[in-house]
Amino acid sequence: MPCNTYYSDYVLKICTDADSYSEKATSIDCVAKYGGGSIATFDYSMRVEVWNGHDWVVNEVKKGSFSHSTPAKVFKLKNQKSLKKGKNSARV
């Protein structure tokens, strides 16, 4: 879900660049943000999963740690095995 300022008070939120993607989309961009009061460090694992009709299959994983915000993590759709445009779903 795209980040917006509607929820100004948050501890941790995960944001993508869109709610849904057209067949012309080339990537899913994702950011994790910490809005808590004290400094903390979070380890994260972001992954793209593709629905194959029966199960969610993990295609790509990006890992790291952050204190305030991760750099934008870009998941190129052309790199997602088994993703067929307009045929199935992907999630982060």
PDB file of C-alpha atoms in Angstrom:
ATOM      1  CA  MET A   1       0.000   0.000   0.000  1.00  0.00           C
ATOM      2  CA  PRO A   2       1.383   3.439  -0.824  1.00  0.00           C
ATOM      3  CA  CYS A   3       2.555   5.532   2.121  1.00  0.00           C
ATOM      4  CA  ASN A   4       0.455   8.529   2.894  1.00  0.00           C
ATOM      5  CA  THR A   5       0.270  11.087   5.685  1.00  0.00           C
ATOM      6  CA  TYR A   6      -3.209  10.031   6.794  1.00  0.00           C
ATOM      7  CA  TYR A   7      -1.686   7.834   9.486  1.00  0.00           C
ATOM      8  CA  SER A   8       0.778  10.319  10.942  1.00  0.00           C
ATOM      9  CA  ASP A   9       1.288   8.288  14.140  1.00  0.00           C
ATOM     10  CA  TYR A  10       2.807   4.904  13.419  1.00  0.00           C
ATOM     11  CA  VAL A  11       5.504   2.669  14.783  1.00  0.00           C
ATOM     12  CA  LEU A  12       6.329   0.638  11.696  1.00  0.00           C
ATOM     13  CA  LYS A  13       4.829   0.734   8.221  1.00  0.00           C
ATOM     14  CA  ILE A  14       5.586  -0.941   4.923  1.00  0.00           C
ATOM     15  CA  CYS A  15       4.812   0.990   1.764  1.00  0.00           C
ATOM     16  CA  THR A  16       4.730   0.094  -1.924  1.00  0.00           C
ATOM     17  CA  ASP A  17       4.544   2.478  -4.850  1.00  0.00           C
ATOM     18  CA  ALA A  18       0.983   1.404  -5.792  1.00  0.00           C
ATOM     19  CA  ASP A  19      -2.037  -0.561  -4.570  1.00  0.00           C
ATOM     20  CA  SER A  20      -2.188  -2.550  -7.797  1.00  0.00           C
ATOM     21  CA  TYR A  21      -0.147  -2.781 -10.982  1.00  0.00           C
ATOM     22  CA  SER A  22      -1.097  -2.764 -14.651  1.00  0.00           C
ATOM     23  CA  GLU A  23       0.350  -5.096 -17.257  1.00  0.00           C
ATOM     24  CA  LYS A  24       2.743  -2.255 -18.198  1.00  0.00           C
ATOM     25  CA  ALA A  25       4.319  -2.158 -14.724  1.00  0.00           C
ATOM     26  CA  THR A  26       8.019  -3.003 -14.592  1.00  0.00           C
ATOM     27  CA  SER A  27       8.701  -3.162 -10.853  1.00  0.00           C
ATOM     28  CA  ILE A  28       7.313  -3.089  -7.330  1.00  0.00           C
ATOM     29  CA  ASP A  29       9.100  -0.540  -5.154  1.00  0.00           C
ATOM     30  CA  CYS A  30       8.890  -1.038  -1.395  1.00  0.00           C
ATOM     31  CA  VAL A  31      10.082   0.877   1.697  1.00  0.00           C
ATOM     32  CA  ALA A  32       9.842   0.097   5.419  1.00  0.00           C
ATOM     33  CA  LYS A  33       9.638   3.098   7.782  1.00  0.00           C
ATOM     34  CA  TYR A  34       9.950   3.412  11.549  1.00  0.00           C
ATOM     35  CA  GLY A  35       8.042   6.237  13.212  1.00  0.00           C
ATOM     36  CA  GLY A  36       8.459   5.283  16.854  1.00  0.00           C
ATOM     37  CA  GLY A  37       9.772   7.579  19.545  1.00  0.00           C
ATOM     38  CA  SER A  38      13.045   5.934  20.501  1.00  0.00           C
ATOM     39  CA  ILE A  39      15.815   4.810  18.215  1.00  0.00           C
ATOM     40  CA  ALA A  40      15.590   1.147  17.319  1.00  0.00           C
ATOM     41  CA  THR A  41      17.190  -1.074  14.737  1.00  0.00           C
ATOM     42  CA  PHE A  42      15.097  -3.555  12.807  1.00  0.00           C
ATOM     43  CA  ASP A  43      16.236  -6.533  10.788  1.00  0.00           C
ATOM     44  CA  TYR A  44      14.016  -7.052   7.780  1.00  0.00           C
ATOM     45  CA  SER A  45      13.328  -9.547   5.067  1.00  0.00           C
ATOM     46  CA  MET A  46      11.199  -8.338   2.145  1.00  0.00           C
ATOM     47  CA  ARG A  47      10.119 -10.940  -0.341  1.00  0.00           C
ATOM     48  CA  VAL A  48       8.055 -11.143  -3.480  1.00  0.00           C
ATOM     49  CA  GLU A  49       5.677 -14.065  -3.665  1.00  0.00           C
ATOM     50  CA  VAL A  50       3.740 -15.132  -6.769  1.00  0.00           C
ATOM     51  CA  TRP A  51       0.427 -17.008  -6.625  1.00  0.00           C
ATOM     52  CA  ASN A  52       0.654 -20.081  -8.848  1.00  0.00           C
ATOM     53  CA  GLY A  53      -3.005 -21.056  -8.506  1.00  0.00           C
ATOM     54  CA  HIS A  54      -2.423 -23.213  -5.441  1.00  0.00           C
ATOM     55  CA  ASP A  55       0.295 -21.639  -3.287  1.00  0.00           C
ATOM     56  CA  TRP A  56       2.296 -18.453  -2.775  1.00  0.00           C
ATOM     57  CA  VAL A  57       5.807 -19.138  -4.141  1.00  0.00           C
ATOM     58  CA  VAL A  58       8.736 -17.015  -2.913  1.00  0.00           C
ATOM     59  CA  ASN A  59      10.636 -15.596  -5.880  1.00  0.00           C
ATOM     60  CA  GLU A  60      13.009 -12.974  -4.492  1.00  0.00           C
ATOM     61  CA  VAL A  61      14.198 -11.903  -1.037  1.00  0.00           C
ATOM     62  CA  LYS A  62      15.965  -8.709   0.069  1.00  0.00           C
ATOM     63  CA  LYS A  63      17.368  -8.523   3.616  1.00  0.00           C
ATOM     64  CA  GLY A  64      19.021  -5.916   5.772  1.00  0.00           C
ATOM     65  CA  SER A  65      18.553  -3.700   8.803  1.00  0.00           C
ATOM     66  CA  PHE A  66      17.472  -0.099   9.319  1.00  0.00           C
ATOM     67  CA  SER A  67      16.846   2.510  12.009  1.00  0.00           C
ATOM     68  CA  HIS A  68      14.517   5.035  10.334  1.00  0.00           C
ATOM     69  CA  SER A  69      13.796   3.862   6.792  1.00  0.00           C
ATOM     70  CA  THR A  70      15.078   1.320   4.328  1.00  0.00           C
ATOM     71  CA  PRO A  71      16.339   2.504   0.974  1.00  0.00           C
ATOM     72  CA  ALA A  72      13.781   1.768  -1.731  1.00  0.00           C
ATOM     73  CA  LYS A  73      13.836  -1.938  -2.516  1.00  0.00           C
ATOM     74  CA  VAL A  74      13.040  -2.539  -6.175  1.00  0.00           C
ATOM     75  CA  PHE A  75      11.659  -5.886  -7.273  1.00  0.00           C
ATOM     76  CA  LYS A  76      11.845  -6.089 -11.079  1.00  0.00           C
ATOM     77  CA  LEU A  77       8.807  -7.932 -12.405  1.00  0.00           C
ATOM     78  CA  LYS A  78      10.779  -9.453 -15.293  1.00  0.00           C
ATOM     79  CA  ASN A  79      12.906 -11.289 -12.694  1.00  0.00           C
ATOM     80  CA  GLN A  80       9.907 -12.972 -11.068  1.00  0.00           C
ATOM     81  CA  LYS A  81       9.787 -16.608 -12.115  1.00  0.00           C
ATOM     82  CA  SER A  82       6.322 -17.883 -12.972  1.00  0.00           C
ATOM     83  CA  LEU A  83       4.752 -14.403 -13.043  1.00  0.00           C
ATOM     84  CA  LYS A  84       2.579 -14.122 -16.140  1.00  0.00           C
ATOM     85  CA  LYS A  85       1.193 -10.664 -16.795  1.00  0.00           C
ATOM     86  CA  GLY A  86      -2.540 -10.548 -16.232  1.00  0.00           C
ATOM     87  CA  LYS A  87      -2.639 -14.202 -15.178  1.00  0.00           C
ATOM     88  CA  ASN A  88      -1.686 -14.276 -11.503  1.00  0.00           C
ATOM     89  CA  SER A  89      -0.907 -12.150  -8.472  1.00  0.00           C
ATOM     90  CA  ALA A  90       2.227 -11.058  -6.663  1.00  0.00           C
ATOM     91  CA  ARG A  91       2.632  -9.713  -3.152  1.00  0.00           C
ATOM     92  CA  VAL A  92       5.448  -8.225  -1.058  1.00  0.00           C
TER      93      VAL A  92
END
